[in-house]
Amino acid sequence: MIAVTGANGQLGRLVITALLKRVPASQVVALVRNPKQAEALSRLGVRLRAADYDQPQTLTDALKGVSKLLLISGNMIGQRVRQHSAVIQAAKQAGVTLLAYTSILHAGTSPMQLSEEHRGSEQLIKDSGLPYVLLRNGWYNENYSAGIAGSIEAGAIVGAMHEGRIASAARADYAEAAAVVLTEPDHAGNTYELAGDQSFTLQGLAELASELSGKTVVTQYVSEQQYADFLTQLGLPAGFAALLADAEVQANANWLHDSSGTLSRLIGRPTTPMLQSLAYQLSV
C-alpha cells in the first residue's frame, strides 16, 4: 500500500487524486490528523487512517502494511524536524520500502531560512537507512495566483525580489511527480530538483496580470522588512511572514530558479505556465 501524510492538505489531496489515476483506491492510504474532517477523501474509496506528527503512537498504527510513504513536510515552522523524525522512525519500524519527502528547491545549499529544517529532515532520512527519494519542490504558481485578484484591484504587485527569477509550477504538477515516484520503479536514492519550465520576475508577473485584466498593474519593490510587514497585514503569522520575506530576498540570487527540466521529465509533459494559473484563478 501507498500512504500519504497530510493527505487532507492542499498538496496531499492532489497527490491522492494523482495516485488514483495509477493504482486502485484500495491501495492508497490517506493519513490525516482527523478522519472526520476528511469525508471528501473517504468518498474516493481510499483508506483513511489517523496520523498526527505530534502523537507518535498514531503513526505506528497508521503505517501498518504500508510499503511506500510520502512524507509531506509539516507546516509548523520550528517543529518540523522533530515531527518528521517521528514519522521516519515509525516508517522504519513498519518496514517501509520507500520514503519520499517533499523538501524545497536546492535545499542542500540554499541560504533561505526555510531550507534549514528541510536540510535537517533530509539528513534524518539519509541516516535512517530507509530507501528514499527527495522531492525538492520549487515555488507553487498558487503562491502568487491565489492573491492576484487583490493585486489587480490594488494596481500593484508588492515584493522584495527585483531581478531574480522564480521557476514555479502548479501545485498539481508537483503532486503528479510524487505519484510518479511512488508508483514507478527505479527512483530510490534520487534527489530531484523540481521547478517549472518557465520562470518570471516580479515585473513579468505584473505584465501578465495587466494582460489578463486589461488594467495597469505595476511592481512595487520594498525592503525585506517592509515585505514581511505587508504579509503580516494580509493575515500571515509574523514568523512565517519573515521567512517568506527572506525567501523572496534570496530569490534575487535565483535560489528559486532551476532550468534542469526535471519536473517536466518526471511527469511526462510541460509544467503549468504561470499565465494559465493566473487565468484560472481569475475565472473562479
PDB file of C-alpha atoms in Angstrom:
ATOM      1  CA  MET A   1       0.000   0.000   0.000  1.00  0.00           C
ATOM      2  CA  ILE A   2       0.970   3.617  -0.576  1.00  0.00           C
ATOM      3  CA  ALA A   3       0.403   6.144   2.207  1.00  0.00           C
ATOM      4  CA  VAL A   4       0.412   9.936   2.086  1.00  0.00           C
ATOM      5  CA  THR A   5       0.802  12.076   5.190  1.00  0.00           C
ATOM      6  CA  GLY A   6      -1.055  15.375   5.411  1.00  0.00           C
ATOM      7  CA  ALA A   7      -3.466  13.932   2.874  1.00  0.00           C
ATOM      8  CA  ASN A   8      -6.194  16.438   3.650  1.00  0.00           C
ATOM      9  CA  GLY A   9      -3.968  19.420   2.860  1.00  0.00           C
ATOM     10  CA  GLN A  10      -3.800  21.224  -0.465  1.00  0.00           C
ATOM     11  CA  LEU A  11      -0.866  19.218  -1.815  1.00  0.00           C
ATOM     12  CA  GLY A  12      -1.956  15.989  -0.155  1.00  0.00           C
ATOM     13  CA  ARG A  13      -5.388  15.970  -1.777  1.00  0.00           C
ATOM     14  CA  LEU A  14      -3.800  16.497  -5.181  1.00  0.00           C
ATOM     15  CA  VAL A  15      -1.345  13.646  -4.593  1.00  0.00           C
ATOM     16  CA  ILE A  16      -4.230  11.338  -3.690  1.00  0.00           C
ATOM     17  CA  THR A  17      -6.016  12.352  -6.910  1.00  0.00           C
ATOM     18  CA  ALA A  18      -2.877  11.688  -8.949  1.00  0.00           C
ATOM     19  CA  LEU A  19      -2.319   8.305  -7.300  1.00  0.00           C
ATOM     20  CA  LEU A  20      -5.870   7.190  -8.086  1.00  0.00           C
ATOM     21  CA  LYS A  21      -5.096   7.565 -11.782  1.00  0.00           C
ATOM     22  CA  ARG A  22      -2.344   4.995 -11.344  1.00  0.00           C
ATOM     23  CA  VAL A  23      -3.425   2.490  -8.684  1.00  0.00           C
ATOM     24  CA  PRO A  24      -6.707   1.191  -7.215  1.00  0.00           C
ATOM     25  CA  ALA A  25      -8.175   3.173  -4.323  1.00  0.00           C
ATOM     26  CA  SER A  26      -7.808   0.113  -2.105  1.00  0.00           C
ATOM     27  CA  GLN A  27      -4.031   0.522  -2.346  1.00  0.00           C
ATOM     28  CA  VAL A  28      -3.999   4.148  -1.183  1.00  0.00           C
ATOM     29  CA  VAL A  29      -3.898   5.192   2.468  1.00  0.00           C
ATOM     30  CA  ALA A  30      -4.702   8.806   3.343  1.00  0.00           C
ATOM     31  CA  LEU A  31      -3.073   9.758   6.636  1.00  0.00           C
ATOM     32  CA  VAL A  32      -4.856  12.660   8.311  1.00  0.00           C
ATOM     33  CA  ARG A  33      -4.988  14.144  11.791  1.00  0.00           C
ATOM     34  CA  ASN A  34      -8.770  13.911  11.976  1.00  0.00           C
ATOM     35  CA  PRO A  35     -10.516  11.380   9.702  1.00  0.00           C
ATOM     36  CA  LYS A  36     -13.881  13.011  10.481  1.00  0.00           C
ATOM     37  CA  GLN A  37     -12.685  16.089   8.582  1.00  0.00           C
ATOM     38  CA  ALA A  38     -11.661  14.071   5.522  1.00  0.00           C
ATOM     39  CA  GLU A  39     -15.022  12.907   4.227  1.00  0.00           C
ATOM     40  CA  ALA A  40     -14.170  14.005   0.686  1.00  0.00           C
ATOM     41  CA  LEU A  41     -11.202  11.642   0.692  1.00  0.00           C
ATOM     42  CA  SER A  42     -13.322   8.854   2.111  1.00  0.00           C
ATOM     43  CA  ARG A  43     -15.758   9.194  -0.775  1.00  0.00           C
ATOM     44  CA  LEU A  44     -12.878   8.486  -3.162  1.00  0.00           C
ATOM     45  CA  GLY A  45     -12.629   4.992  -1.702  1.00  0.00           C
ATOM     46  CA  VAL A  46      -9.167   5.351  -0.166  1.00  0.00           C
ATOM     47  CA  ARG A  47      -8.365   4.081   3.312  1.00  0.00           C
ATOM     48  CA  LEU A  48      -8.407   6.774   5.998  1.00  0.00           C
ATOM     49  CA  ARG A  49      -6.116   6.464   8.993  1.00  0.00           C
ATOM     50  CA  ALA A  50      -5.454   8.873  11.831  1.00  0.00           C
ATOM     51  CA  ALA A  51      -1.851  10.069  11.954  1.00  0.00           C
ATOM     52  CA  ASP A  52      -0.600  13.037  13.949  1.00  0.00           C
ATOM     53  CA  TYR A  53       3.042  14.142  13.752  1.00  0.00           C
ATOM     54  CA  ASP A  54       2.796  15.164  17.414  1.00  0.00           C
ATOM     55  CA  GLN A  55       1.373  11.820  18.554  1.00  0.00           C
ATOM     56  CA  PRO A  56       3.942   9.165  17.566  1.00  0.00           C
ATOM     57  CA  GLN A  57       1.737   6.310  18.756  1.00  0.00           C
ATOM     58  CA  THR A  58      -0.757   7.110  15.995  1.00  0.00           C
ATOM     59  CA  LEU A  59       1.981   6.846  13.380  1.00  0.00           C
ATOM     60  CA  THR A  60       2.904   3.271  14.258  1.00  0.00           C
ATOM     61  CA  ASP A  61      -0.653   2.044  13.746  1.00  0.00           C
ATOM     62  CA  ALA A  62      -1.195   4.209  10.666  1.00  0.00           C
ATOM     63  CA  LEU A  63       1.756   2.708   8.802  1.00  0.00           C
ATOM     64  CA  LYS A  64       0.928  -0.969   9.281  1.00  0.00           C
ATOM     65  CA  GLY A  65       1.055  -2.728   5.924  1.00  0.00           C
ATOM     66  CA  VAL A  66       2.390   0.361   4.134  1.00  0.00           C
ATOM     67  CA  SER A  67       5.218  -0.254   1.660  1.00  0.00           C
ATOM     68  CA  LYS A  68       5.660   3.252   0.239  1.00  0.00           C
ATOM     69  CA  LEU A  69       5.213   6.512   2.100  1.00  0.00           C
ATOM     70  CA  LEU A  70       5.078  10.146   1.029  1.00  0.00           C
ATOM     71  CA  LEU A  71       6.048  12.395   3.915  1.00  0.00           C
ATOM     72  CA  ILE A  72       4.625  15.813   3.108  1.00  0.00           C
ATOM     73  CA  SER A  73       6.548  18.304   5.201  1.00  0.00           C
ATOM     74  CA  GLY A  74       4.621  19.757   8.122  1.00  0.00           C
ATOM     75  CA  ASN A  75       3.623  23.398   8.337  1.00  0.00           C
ATOM     76  CA  MET A  76       4.668  24.107  11.922  1.00  0.00           C
ATOM     77  CA  ILE A  77       7.811  26.172  11.425  1.00  0.00           C
ATOM     78  CA  GLY A  78      10.389  25.363  14.078  1.00  0.00           C
ATOM     79  CA  GLN A  79       8.831  21.981  14.882  1.00  0.00           C
ATOM     80  CA  ARG A  80       9.235  20.178  11.595  1.00  0.00           C
ATOM     81  CA  VAL A  81      12.494  18.306  12.191  1.00  0.00           C
ATOM     82  CA  ARG A  82      11.093  16.870  15.418  1.00  0.00           C
ATOM     83  CA  GLN A  83       7.792  15.975  13.777  1.00  0.00           C
ATOM     84  CA  HIS A  84       9.416  14.448  10.717  1.00  0.00           C
ATOM     85  CA  SER A  85      11.728  12.404  12.925  1.00  0.00           C
ATOM     86  CA  ALA A  86       8.691  10.723  14.480  1.00  0.00           C
ATOM     87  CA  VAL A  87       7.349   9.784  11.038  1.00  0.00           C
ATOM     88  CA  ILE A  88      10.725   8.486   9.883  1.00  0.00           C
ATOM     89  CA  GLN A  89      11.106   6.288  12.957  1.00  0.00           C
ATOM     90  CA  ALA A  90       7.600   4.896  12.535  1.00  0.00           C
ATOM     91  CA  ALA A  91       8.300   4.194   8.866  1.00  0.00           C
ATOM     92  CA  LYS A  92      11.432   2.304   9.777  1.00  0.00           C
ATOM     93  CA  GLN A  93       9.561   0.226  12.351  1.00  0.00           C
ATOM     94  CA  ALA A  94       6.841  -0.534   9.802  1.00  0.00           C
ATOM     95  CA  GLY A  95       9.348  -1.783   7.231  1.00  0.00           C
ATOM     96  CA  VAL A  96       8.515   0.868   4.640  1.00  0.00           C
ATOM     97  CA  THR A  97      10.455   0.138   1.459  1.00  0.00           C
ATOM     98  CA  LEU A  98      10.429   3.675   0.028  1.00  0.00           C
ATOM     99  CA  LEU A  99      10.125   7.020   1.780  1.00  0.00           C
ATOM    100  CA  ALA A 100       9.572  10.087  -0.383  1.00  0.00           C
ATOM    101  CA  TYR A 101       9.862  13.522   1.206  1.00  0.00           C
ATOM    102  CA  THR A 102       8.709  16.921  -0.041  1.00  0.00           C
ATOM    103  CA  SER A 103      11.654  19.229   0.528  1.00  0.00           C
ATOM    104  CA  ILE A 104      12.473  22.621  -1.003  1.00  0.00           C
ATOM    105  CA  LEU A 105      14.388  23.572  -4.144  1.00  0.00           C
ATOM    106  CA  HIS A 106      18.187  23.472  -3.703  1.00  0.00           C
ATOM    107  CA  ALA A 107      17.762  22.536  -0.036  1.00  0.00           C
ATOM    108  CA  GLY A 108      21.332  21.255   0.193  1.00  0.00           C
ATOM    109  CA  THR A 109      22.929  24.638  -0.456  1.00  0.00           C
ATOM    110  CA  SER A 110      20.199  27.281  -0.313  1.00  0.00           C
ATOM    111  CA  PRO A 111      20.748  30.137   2.172  1.00  0.00           C
ATOM    112  CA  MET A 112      16.998  30.574   2.606  1.00  0.00           C
ATOM    113  CA  GLN A 113      15.898  30.214   6.206  1.00  0.00           C
ATOM    114  CA  LEU A 114      13.092  27.942   5.010  1.00  0.00           C
ATOM    115  CA  SER A 115      15.734  25.460   3.833  1.00  0.00           C
ATOM    116  CA  GLU A 116      17.212  24.827   7.274  1.00  0.00           C
ATOM    117  CA  GLU A 117      14.530  22.460   8.574  1.00  0.00           C
ATOM    118  CA  HIS A 118      14.399  20.698   5.223  1.00  0.00           C
ATOM    119  CA  ARG A 119      18.147  20.051   5.347  1.00  0.00           C
ATOM    120  CA  GLY A 120      17.760  18.641   8.834  1.00  0.00           C
ATOM    121  CA  SER A 121      14.882  16.428   7.757  1.00  0.00           C
ATOM    122  CA  GLU A 122      16.739  15.208   4.679  1.00  0.00           C
ATOM    123  CA  GLN A 123      19.697  14.222   6.853  1.00  0.00           C
ATOM    124  CA  LEU A 124      17.443  12.277   9.213  1.00  0.00           C
ATOM    125  CA  ILE A 125      16.037  10.371   6.250  1.00  0.00           C
ATOM    126  CA  LYS A 126      19.505   9.568   4.923  1.00  0.00           C
ATOM    127  CA  ASP A 127      20.694   8.464   8.348  1.00  0.00           C
ATOM    128  CA  SER A 128      17.649   6.204   8.814  1.00  0.00           C
ATOM    129  CA  GLY A 129      18.846   3.688   6.246  1.00  0.00           C
ATOM    130  CA  LEU A 130      15.455   3.709   4.522  1.00  0.00           C
ATOM    131  CA  PRO A 131      15.366   3.771   0.724  1.00  0.00           C
ATOM    132  CA  TYR A 132      14.317   7.326  -0.073  1.00  0.00           C
ATOM    133  CA  VAL A 133      13.512   9.909  -2.733  1.00  0.00           C
ATOM    134  CA  LEU A 134      13.920  13.616  -2.045  1.00  0.00           C
ATOM    135  CA  LEU A 135      11.427  15.778  -3.910  1.00  0.00           C
ATOM    136  CA  ARG A 136      12.844  19.279  -3.694  1.00  0.00           C
ATOM    137  CA  ASN A 137       9.814  21.273  -4.718  1.00  0.00           C
ATOM    138  CA  GLY A 138      10.143  24.804  -6.025  1.00  0.00           C
ATOM    139  CA  TRP A 139       7.588  27.555  -5.512  1.00  0.00           C
ATOM    140  CA  TYR A 140       3.966  26.940  -6.408  1.00  0.00           C
ATOM    141  CA  ASN A 141       2.228  29.079  -9.023  1.00  0.00           C
ATOM    142  CA  GLU A 142      -0.526  29.380  -6.438  1.00  0.00           C
ATOM    143  CA  ASN A 143       1.811  31.332  -4.147  1.00  0.00           C
ATOM    144  CA  TYR A 144       1.158  34.234  -6.498  1.00  0.00           C
ATOM    145  CA  SER A 145      -2.036  33.373  -8.352  1.00  0.00           C
ATOM    146  CA  ALA A 146      -4.073  32.995  -5.154  1.00  0.00           C
ATOM    147  CA  GLY A 147      -3.718  36.700  -4.422  1.00  0.00           C
ATOM    148  CA  ILE A 148      -3.675  38.046  -7.961  1.00  0.00           C
ATOM    149  CA  ALA A 149      -7.217  39.462  -7.835  1.00  0.00           C
ATOM    150  CA  GLY A 150      -6.259  41.648  -4.885  1.00  0.00           C
ATOM    151  CA  SER A 151      -3.080  42.770  -6.615  1.00  0.00           C
ATOM    152  CA  ILE A 152      -5.041  43.728  -9.724  1.00  0.00           C
ATOM    153  CA  GLU A 153      -7.536  45.651  -7.625  1.00  0.00           C
ATOM    154  CA  ALA A 154      -4.694  47.490  -5.861  1.00  0.00           C
ATOM    155  CA  GLY A 155      -2.910  48.045  -9.171  1.00  0.00           C
ATOM    156  CA  ALA A 156       0.394  46.733  -7.830  1.00  0.00           C
ATOM    157  CA  ILE A 157       2.302  43.568  -7.059  1.00  0.00           C
ATOM    158  CA  VAL A 158       4.335  44.108  -3.912  1.00  0.00           C
ATOM    159  CA  GLY A 159       7.593  42.253  -3.456  1.00  0.00           C
ATOM    160  CA  ALA A 160      11.201  42.282  -2.326  1.00  0.00           C
ATOM    161  CA  MET A 161      12.557  40.429  -5.358  1.00  0.00           C
ATOM    162  CA  HIS A 162      13.950  42.706  -8.040  1.00  0.00           C
ATOM    163  CA  GLU A 163      15.652  40.984 -10.982  1.00  0.00           C
ATOM    164  CA  GLY A 164      15.643  37.445  -9.622  1.00  0.00           C
ATOM    165  CA  ARG A 165      13.685  34.766 -11.442  1.00  0.00           C
ATOM    166  CA  ILE A 166      11.322  32.181  -9.989  1.00  0.00           C
ATOM    167  CA  ALA A 167      10.700  28.943 -11.878  1.00  0.00           C
ATOM    168  CA  SER A 168       7.379  27.922 -10.370  1.00  0.00           C
ATOM    169  CA  ALA A 169       4.864  25.248 -11.336  1.00  0.00           C
ATOM    170  CA  ALA A 170       1.314  24.410 -10.343  1.00  0.00           C
ATOM    171  CA  ARG A 171       0.824  22.503  -7.115  1.00  0.00           C
ATOM    172  CA  ALA A 172      -0.789  19.734  -9.179  1.00  0.00           C
ATOM    173  CA  ASP A 173       2.441  19.337 -11.173  1.00  0.00           C
ATOM    174  CA  TYR A 174       4.412  18.590  -8.014  1.00  0.00           C
ATOM    175  CA  ALA A 175       1.648  16.255  -6.828  1.00  0.00           C
ATOM    176  CA  GLU A 176       1.876  14.314 -10.068  1.00  0.00           C
ATOM    177  CA  ALA A 177       5.645  13.987  -9.670  1.00  0.00           C
ATOM    178  CA  ALA A 178       5.120  12.500  -6.216  1.00  0.00           C
ATOM    179  CA  ALA A 179       2.648   9.995  -7.645  1.00  0.00           C
ATOM    180  CA  VAL A 180       5.167   9.010 -10.305  1.00  0.00           C
ATOM    181  CA  VAL A 181       7.966   8.202  -7.859  1.00  0.00           C
ATOM    182  CA  LEU A 182       5.559   6.294  -5.620  1.00  0.00           C
ATOM    183  CA  THR A 183       4.216   4.080  -8.409  1.00  0.00           C
ATOM    184  CA  GLU A 184       7.105   3.620 -10.832  1.00  0.00           C
ATOM    185  CA  PRO A 185      10.377   1.737 -10.241  1.00  0.00           C
ATOM    186  CA  ASP A 186      13.967   2.939 -10.031  1.00  0.00           C
ATOM    187  CA  HIS A 187      13.563   6.214  -8.135  1.00  0.00           C
ATOM    188  CA  ALA A 188      15.111   5.179  -4.824  1.00  0.00           C
ATOM    189  CA  GLY A 189      18.268   7.100  -3.951  1.00  0.00           C
ATOM    190  CA  ASN A 190      17.456  10.058  -6.178  1.00  0.00           C
ATOM    191  CA  THR A 191      17.224  13.714  -5.253  1.00  0.00           C
ATOM    192  CA  TYR A 192      15.048  15.675  -7.662  1.00  0.00           C
ATOM    193  CA  GLU A 193      15.283  19.450  -8.027  1.00  0.00           C
ATOM    194  CA  LEU A 194      11.747  20.253  -9.177  1.00  0.00           C
ATOM    195  CA  ALA A 195      10.746  23.535 -10.790  1.00  0.00           C
ATOM    196  CA  GLY A 196       8.699  24.929 -13.634  1.00  0.00           C
ATOM    197  CA  ASP A 197       9.803  25.004 -17.247  1.00  0.00           C
ATOM    198  CA  GLN A 198       9.170  28.746 -17.363  1.00  0.00           C
ATOM    199  CA  SER A 199      10.337  31.450 -14.988  1.00  0.00           C
ATOM    200  CA  PHE A 200       9.318  35.006 -14.233  1.00  0.00           C
ATOM    201  CA  THR A 201      10.393  38.178 -12.473  1.00  0.00           C
ATOM    202  CA  LEU A 202       8.017  40.297 -10.422  1.00  0.00           C
ATOM    203  CA  GLN A 203       7.926  42.738 -13.310  1.00  0.00           C
ATOM    204  CA  GLY A 204       6.970  39.905 -15.637  1.00  0.00           C
ATOM    205  CA  LEU A 205       4.255  38.840 -13.216  1.00  0.00           C
ATOM    206  CA  ALA A 206       2.823  42.359 -13.204  1.00  0.00           C
ATOM    207  CA  GLU A 207       2.811  42.360 -17.001  1.00  0.00           C
ATOM    208  CA  LEU A 208       0.894  39.062 -17.061  1.00  0.00           C
ATOM    209  CA  ALA A 209      -1.632  40.459 -14.607  1.00  0.00           C
ATOM    210  CA  SER A 210      -2.052  43.554 -16.763  1.00  0.00           C
ATOM    211  CA  GLU A 211      -2.502  41.431 -19.868  1.00  0.00           C
ATOM    212  CA  LEU A 212      -5.182  39.281 -18.300  1.00  0.00           C
ATOM    213  CA  SER A 213      -7.108  42.048 -16.571  1.00  0.00           C
ATOM    214  CA  GLY A 214      -6.803  44.865 -19.065  1.00  0.00           C
ATOM    215  CA  LYS A 215      -5.754  47.082 -16.144  1.00  0.00           C
ATOM    216  CA  THR A 216      -2.391  48.614 -15.381  1.00  0.00           C
ATOM    217  CA  VAL A 217      -0.566  46.617 -12.718  1.00  0.00           C
ATOM    218  CA  VAL A 218       2.853  47.868 -11.638  1.00  0.00           C
ATOM    219  CA  THR A 219       5.575  46.365  -9.473  1.00  0.00           C
ATOM    220  CA  GLN A 220       6.148  47.918  -6.073  1.00  0.00           C
ATOM    221  CA  TYR A 221       9.566  46.972  -4.727  1.00  0.00           C
ATOM    222  CA  VAL A 222      10.002  47.093  -0.957  1.00  0.00           C
ATOM    223  CA  SER A 223      12.627  46.081   1.591  1.00  0.00           C
ATOM    224  CA  GLU A 224      12.656  42.676   3.267  1.00  0.00           C
ATOM    225  CA  GLN A 225      11.173  44.110   6.472  1.00  0.00           C
ATOM    226  CA  GLN A 226       8.533  46.072   4.570  1.00  0.00           C
ATOM    227  CA  TYR A 227       7.533  42.944   2.697  1.00  0.00           C
ATOM    228  CA  ALA A 228       7.297  40.959   5.932  1.00  0.00           C
ATOM    229  CA  ASP A 229       5.098  43.704   7.374  1.00  0.00           C
ATOM    230  CA  PHE A 230       2.955  43.646   4.227  1.00  0.00           C
ATOM    231  CA  LEU A 231       2.437  39.881   4.533  1.00  0.00           C
ATOM    232  CA  THR A 232       1.563  40.262   8.203  1.00  0.00           C
ATOM    233  CA  GLN A 233      -1.076  42.823   7.272  1.00  0.00           C
ATOM    234  CA  LEU A 234      -2.534  40.218   4.905  1.00  0.00           C
ATOM    235  CA  GLY A 235      -3.004  37.910   7.877  1.00  0.00           C
ATOM    236  CA  LEU A 236       0.114  35.722   7.889  1.00  0.00           C
ATOM    237  CA  PRO A 237       1.765  34.971  11.247  1.00  0.00           C
ATOM    238  CA  ALA A 238       4.757  37.259  11.811  1.00  0.00           C
ATOM    239  CA  GLY A 239       7.278  34.408  11.952  1.00  0.00           C
ATOM    240  CA  PHE A 240       6.093  32.839   8.715  1.00  0.00           C
ATOM    241  CA  ALA A 241       5.904  36.240   7.023  1.00  0.00           C
ATOM    242  CA  ALA A 242       9.540  36.847   7.937  1.00  0.00           C
ATOM    243  CA  LEU A 243      10.566  33.515   6.396  1.00  0.00           C
ATOM    244  CA  LEU A 244       8.715  34.282   3.153  1.00  0.00           C
ATOM    245  CA  ALA A 245      10.280  37.737   3.015  1.00  0.00           C
ATOM    246  CA  ASP A 246      13.711  36.169   3.433  1.00  0.00           C
ATOM    247  CA  ALA A 247      12.922  33.690   0.652  1.00  0.00           C
ATOM    248  CA  GLU A 248      11.938  36.481  -1.711  1.00  0.00           C
ATOM    249  CA  VAL A 249      15.167  38.353  -0.992  1.00  0.00           C
ATOM    250  CA  GLN A 250      17.200  35.182  -1.571  1.00  0.00           C
ATOM    251  CA  ALA A 251      15.305  34.709  -4.827  1.00  0.00           C
ATOM    252  CA  ASN A 252      17.217  37.743  -6.090  1.00  0.00           C
ATOM    253  CA  ALA A 253      20.169  35.354  -6.332  1.00  0.00           C
ATOM    254  CA  ASN A 254      17.946  32.824  -8.176  1.00  0.00           C
ATOM    255  CA  TRP A 255      17.659  30.298  -5.349  1.00  0.00           C
ATOM    256  CA  LEU A 256      14.070  29.667  -6.504  1.00  0.00           C
ATOM    257  CA  HIS A 257      15.138  29.111 -10.094  1.00  0.00           C
ATOM    258  CA  ASP A 258      16.126  25.872 -11.803  1.00  0.00           C
ATOM    259  CA  SER A 259      16.333  25.153 -15.517  1.00  0.00           C
ATOM    260  CA  SER A 260      17.038  21.409 -15.441  1.00  0.00           C
ATOM    261  CA  GLY A 261      13.561  20.429 -16.651  1.00  0.00           C
ATOM    262  CA  THR A 262      13.483  17.581 -14.125  1.00  0.00           C
ATOM    263  CA  LEU A 263       9.856  18.126 -13.160  1.00  0.00           C
ATOM    264  CA  SER A 264       8.508  18.065 -16.698  1.00  0.00           C
ATOM    265  CA  ARG A 265      10.550  14.935 -17.478  1.00  0.00           C
ATOM    266  CA  LEU A 266       9.174  13.167 -14.412  1.00  0.00           C
ATOM    267  CA  ILE A 267       5.548  13.923 -15.243  1.00  0.00           C
ATOM    268  CA  GLY A 268       5.975  13.462 -18.996  1.00  0.00           C
ATOM    269  CA  ARG A 269       4.563  16.837 -20.017  1.00  0.00           C
ATOM    270  CA  PRO A 270       5.346  20.560 -19.767  1.00  0.00           C
ATOM    271  CA  THR A 271       4.688  22.171 -16.414  1.00  0.00           C
ATOM    272  CA  THR A 272       1.727  24.530 -15.992  1.00  0.00           C
ATOM    273  CA  PRO A 273       2.621  28.101 -17.052  1.00  0.00           C
ATOM    274  CA  MET A 274       2.002  30.913 -14.605  1.00  0.00           C
ATOM    275  CA  LEU A 275      -0.262  32.603 -17.156  1.00  0.00           C
ATOM    276  CA  GLN A 276      -2.574  29.574 -17.087  1.00  0.00           C
ATOM    277  CA  SER A 277      -2.704  29.544 -13.281  1.00  0.00           C
ATOM    278  CA  LEU A 278      -3.453  33.274 -13.158  1.00  0.00           C
ATOM    279  CA  ALA A 279      -6.194  32.950 -15.757  1.00  0.00           C
ATOM    280  CA  TYR A 280      -7.780  30.070 -13.876  1.00  0.00           C
ATOM    281  CA  GLN A 281      -7.739  31.984 -10.596  1.00  0.00           C
ATOM    282  CA  LEU A 282      -9.399  34.994 -12.179  1.00  0.00           C
ATOM    283  CA  SER A 283     -12.114  32.772 -13.681  1.00  0.00           C
ATOM    284  CA  VAL A 284     -13.275  31.168 -10.430  1.00  0.00           C
TER     285      VAL A 284
END
